[in-house]
mmCIF file of C-alpha atoms in Angstrom:
data_model
loop_
_atom_site.group_PDB
_atom_site.id
_atom_site.type_symbol
_atom_site.label_atom_id
_atom_site.label_comp_id
_atom_site.label_asym_id
_atom_site.label_seq_id
_atom_site.Cartn_x
_atom_site.Cartn_y
_atom_site.Cartn_z
ATOM 1 C CA ARG A 947 4.921 66.557 78.007
ATOM 2 C CA ARG A 948 7.607 65.831 76.140
ATOM 3 C CA GLU A 949 6.657 67.836 72.869
ATOM 4 C CA LEU A 950 6.166 70.658 74.773
ATOM 5 C CA VAL A 951 9.637 70.517 76.438
ATOM 6 C CA GLY A 952 10.717 70.343 73.027
ATOM 7 C CA ARG A 953 9.391 73.454 71.940
ATOM 8 C CA ILE A 954 10.552 75.241 75.239
ATOM 9 C CA ARG A 955 14.162 73.917 74.052
ATOM 10 C CA ARG A 956 14.058 75.387 70.536
ATOM 11 C CA ASN A 957 12.782 78.629 71.336
ATOM 12 C CA PRO A 958 15.441 81.413 71.030
ATOM 13 C CA LEU A 959 14.262 82.366 74.285
ATOM 14 C CA ALA A 960 15.229 79.765 75.966
ATOM 15 C CA ARG A 961 19.273 80.149 75.943
ATOM 16 C CA ALA A 962 18.911 84.000 77.045
ATOM 17 C CA VAL A 963 16.961 82.628 80.400
ATOM 18 C CA ARG A 964 18.839 79.306 80.769
ATOM 19 C CA ILE A 965 21.218 79.695 84.286
ATOM 20 C CA ASP A 966 24.454 79.353 84.094
ATOM 21 C CA LYS A 967 26.889 77.347 85.547
ATOM 22 C CA LEU A 968 28.314 80.132 88.390
ATOM 23 C CA CYS A 969 24.490 80.966 89.367
ATOM 24 C CA LEU A 970 23.881 77.015 89.677
ATOM 25 C CA ALA A 971 27.107 76.684 91.800
ATOM 26 C CA GLY A 972 25.547 79.415 94.042
ATOM 27 C CA LEU A 973 22.357 77.788 94.509
ATOM 28 C CA GLU A 974 24.025 74.527 95.006
ATOM 29 C CA ALA A 975 25.844 76.209 97.931
ATOM 30 C CA THR A 976 23.105 78.315 99.375
ATOM 31 C CA LEU A 977 21.221 75.129 99.468
ATOM 32 C CA ARG A 978 23.575 72.984 101.223
ATOM 33 C CA LEU A 979 23.989 76.177 103.541
ATOM 34 C CA LEU A 980 20.517 75.670 104.191
ATOM 35 C CA ARG A 981 20.573 72.226 105.370
ATOM 36 C CA GLU A 982 22.290 73.478 108.605
ATOM 37 C CA PRO A 983 20.168 76.600 110.076
ATOM 38 C CA GLU A 984 22.286 77.608 112.367
ATOM 39 C CA ARG A 985 24.986 77.860 110.266
ATOM 40 C CA ALA A 986 23.079 79.500 107.804
ATOM 41 C CA ALA A 987 21.927 81.963 110.123
ATOM 42 C CA ALA A 988 25.488 83.093 110.677
ATOM 43 C CA GLU A 989 26.769 83.038 106.980
ATOM 44 C CA ILE A 990 24.093 84.046 104.698
ATOM 45 C CA PRO A 991 23.580 88.179 105.314
ATOM 46 C CA VAL A 992 20.056 88.339 104.705
ATOM 47 C CA LEU A 993 19.146 85.839 107.115
ATOM 48 C CA ARG A 994 21.280 87.162 110.097
ATOM 49 C CA MET A 995 19.758 90.638 109.311
ATOM 50 C CA LEU A 996 16.050 88.956 109.189
ATOM 51 C CA ALA A 997 17.188 87.405 112.928
ATOM 52 C CA LEU A 998 18.198 90.328 114.434
ATOM 53 C CA PRO A 999 16.059 91.518 117.480
ATOM 54 C CA ALA A 1000 15.073 95.250 117.664
ATOM 55 C CA ALA A 1001 16.952 95.137 121.132
ATOM 56 C CA ALA A 1002 20.361 94.823 119.365
ATOM 57 C CA ILE A 1003 19.742 97.358 116.924
ATOM 58 C CA GLY A 1004 19.043 99.715 119.356
ATOM 59 C CA VAL A 1005 22.079 99.591 120.648
ATOM 60 C CA ARG A 1006 23.718 100.448 117.630
ATOM 61 C CA ALA A 1007 21.363 103.132 116.923
ATOM 62 C CA GLU A 1008 21.645 104.707 120.148
ATOM 63 C CA ALA A 1009 25.567 104.824 119.541
ATOM 64 C CA LEU A 1010 24.840 106.235 116.273
ATOM 65 C CA ALA A 1011 22.570 108.709 117.715
ATOM 66 C CA ALA A 1012 24.973 110.007 120.498
ATOM 67 C CA ALA A 1013 27.726 110.373 117.944
ATOM 68 C CA LEU A 1014 25.387 112.547 116.050
ATOM 69 C CA ALA A 1015 24.383 114.599 118.460
ATOM 70 C CA ALA A 1016 28.033 115.048 119.933
ATOM 71 C CA ALA A 1017 28.987 116.091 116.103
ATOM 72 C CA PHE A 1018 25.571 118.639 115.693
ATOM 73 C CA PRO A 1019 24.128 119.381 119.149
ATOM 74 C CA ASP A 1020 21.739 121.779 117.406
ATOM 75 C CA VAL A 1021 20.288 118.875 115.080
ATOM 76 C CA PRO A 1022 17.639 116.896 117.036
ATOM 77 C CA CYS A 1023 18.720 113.083 116.705
ATOM 78 C CA THR A 1024 16.633 110.128 118.645
ATOM 79 C CA VAL A 1025 15.930 106.511 118.377
ATOM 80 C CA GLU A 1026 12.577 105.496 118.129
ATOM 81 C CA ASP A 1027 10.553 102.288 117.584
ATOM 82 C CA GLY A 1028 9.772 101.406 113.941
ATOM 83 C CA ILE A 1029 9.260 98.596 111.595
ATOM 84 C CA SER A 1030 11.674 97.065 108.674
ATOM 85 C CA GLU A 1031 9.828 95.960 105.756
ATOM 86 C CA VAL A 1032 11.216 92.291 104.536
ATOM 87 C CA GLY A 1033 9.558 93.206 101.015
ATOM 88 C CA GLY A 1034 10.056 91.202 97.772
ATOM 89 C CA GLY A 1035 9.885 87.550 97.310
ATOM 90 C CA ALA A 1036 7.652 85.234 99.656
ATOM 91 C CA LEU A 1037 7.261 87.854 101.950
ATOM 92 C CA PRO A 1038 6.059 91.206 100.227
ATOM 93 C CA LEU A 1039 4.541 92.689 103.201
ATOM 94 C CA GLN A 1040 6.066 91.308 105.859
ATOM 95 C CA THR A 1041 7.653 93.689 108.676
ATOM 96 C CA LEU A 1042 9.792 93.304 111.757
ATOM 97 C CA PRO A 1043 9.863 95.610 114.482
ATOM 98 C CA THR A 1044 13.230 97.497 114.357
ATOM 99 C CA ARG A 1045 14.928 100.749 116.314
ATOM 100 C CA LEU A 1046 15.373 103.401 113.706
ATOM 101 C CA VAL A 1047 17.730 106.811 114.060
ATOM 102 C CA ALA A 1048 15.525 109.888 113.436
ATOM 103 C CA LEU A 1049 17.659 112.901 112.269
ATOM 104 C CA ALA A 1050 15.543 116.174 111.953
ATOM 105 C CA PRO A 1051 17.943 118.524 109.957
ATOM 106 C CA ARG A 1052 17.663 122.364 109.948
ATOM 107 C CA GLY A 1053 16.870 122.405 106.246
ATOM 108 C CA SER A 1054 15.250 120.113 103.898
ATOM 109 C CA ALA A 1055 15.080 116.544 104.560
ATOM 110 C CA ALA A 1056 14.976 115.825 101.032
ATOM 111 C CA ASP A 1057 18.230 117.533 100.460
ATOM 112 C CA LEU A 1058 19.767 115.851 103.005
ATOM 113 C CA GLU A 1059 18.268 112.396 101.754
ATOM 114 C CA GLY A 1060 19.807 113.305 98.325
ATOM 115 C CA ARG A 1061 23.143 114.366 99.762
ATOM 116 C CA LEU A 1062 23.328 110.545 101.793
ATOM 117 C CA ARG A 1063 22.360 108.778 98.561
ATOM 118 C CA ARG A 1064 25.098 110.345 96.335
ATOM 119 C CA GLY A 1065 27.841 110.565 99.040
ATOM 120 C CA THR A 1066 30.471 107.831 99.020
ATOM 121 C CA PRO A 1067 29.369 105.173 100.467
ATOM 122 C CA PRO A 1068 25.750 105.964 99.398
ATOM 123 C CA VAL A 1069 23.489 105.617 102.205
ATOM 124 C CA LEU A 1070 19.923 104.645 101.536
ATOM 125 C CA ALA A 1071 17.405 106.704 104.063
ATOM 126 C CA ARG A 1072 13.589 106.973 104.600
ATOM 127 C CA ILE A 1073 11.711 110.235 104.918
ATOM 128 C CA LYS A 1074 8.807 110.906 107.465
ATOM 129 C CA GLY A 1075 7.791 113.777 108.341
ATOM 130 C CA GLU A 1076 10.808 116.249 107.225
ATOM 131 C CA ARG A 1077 13.163 113.535 109.275
ATOM 132 C CA ILE A 1078 15.288 111.222 108.083
ATOM 133 C CA LEU A 1079 15.372 107.575 109.402
ATOM 134 C CA LEU A 1080 18.056 105.167 109.388
ATOM 135 C CA ASP A 1081 17.211 101.754 109.854
ATOM 136 C CA LEU A 1082 20.585 99.769 110.739
ATOM 137 C CA ARG A 1083 19.296 96.054 110.201
ATOM 138 C CA THR A 1084 20.506 96.099 106.737
ATOM 139 C CA VAL A 1085 23.976 97.625 107.693
ATOM 140 C CA ASP A 1086 26.558 95.424 108.936
ATOM 141 C CA PRO A 1087 28.305 96.722 112.280
ATOM 142 C CA VAL A 1088 31.449 96.544 110.795
ATOM 143 C CA GLU A 1089 30.297 99.330 108.552
ATOM 144 C CA ASP A 1090 28.675 101.649 111.173
ATOM 145 C CA ALA A 1091 31.810 103.756 111.474
ATOM 146 C CA SER A 1092 31.544 104.711 107.823
ATOM 147 C CA LEU A 1093 28.060 105.358 107.855
ATOM 148 C CA GLN A 1094 28.443 107.619 110.775
ATOM 149 C CA ALA A 1095 31.156 109.435 108.927
ATOM 150 C CA ALA A 1096 28.953 109.593 105.739
ATOM 151 C CA LEU A 1097 26.197 110.664 107.790
ATOM 152 C CA VAL A 1098 28.692 113.677 109.158
ATOM 153 C CA ARG A 1099 29.468 114.665 105.860
ATOM 154 C CA ALA A 1100 26.379 115.188 104.356
ATOM 155 C CA VAL A 1101 24.922 116.810 107.459
ATOM 156 C CA ALA A 1102 27.908 119.041 107.512
ATOM 157 C CA ALA A 1103 27.375 119.904 103.603
ATOM 158 C CA ALA A 1104 23.636 120.590 103.918
ATOM 159 C CA ARG A 1105 24.339 123.113 106.891
ATOM 160 C CA ALA A 1106 27.090 124.927 104.662
ATOM 161 C CA SER A 1107 24.776 124.653 101.675
ATOM 162 C CA ALA A 1108 21.734 126.171 103.779
ATOM 163 C CA GLU A 1109 24.131 128.798 105.200
ATOM 164 C CA ALA A 1110 25.216 130.097 101.735
ATOM 165 C CA ARG A 1111 21.646 130.590 101.033
#
């Protein structure tokens, strides 16, 4: 109703929650792109990540696990089936099959996870049963080398810290 719309417009909060021109431009560009599903899947990172089959993630996970095993032969590193949680928005409970890199550090998984999170670049991982789980679904393939380097640095630092105790 006209009266209610007028009251909303006059409310001081209306200005704070108003969408700006930059957000409108981004929304318009995204909506135009979504009119071409194949192009959208290729150009919108979230759609590209959601469409990744577990087998494609597994190939990259196997390569990362092999590199970590070569760098640290005494640290068990395997690839296993898992799930990616889509989360939030319209799909809060939706999951997708994935392949996970599972790393069992000699010391504390919490310590290694903290080192990964605080490292450069920061790496977000899950902990399950004293193992670090990494899902490459949300890692762009061009970032695989820097992820591997961050993991090697964190494992080496965790190892040095554990040996110093």
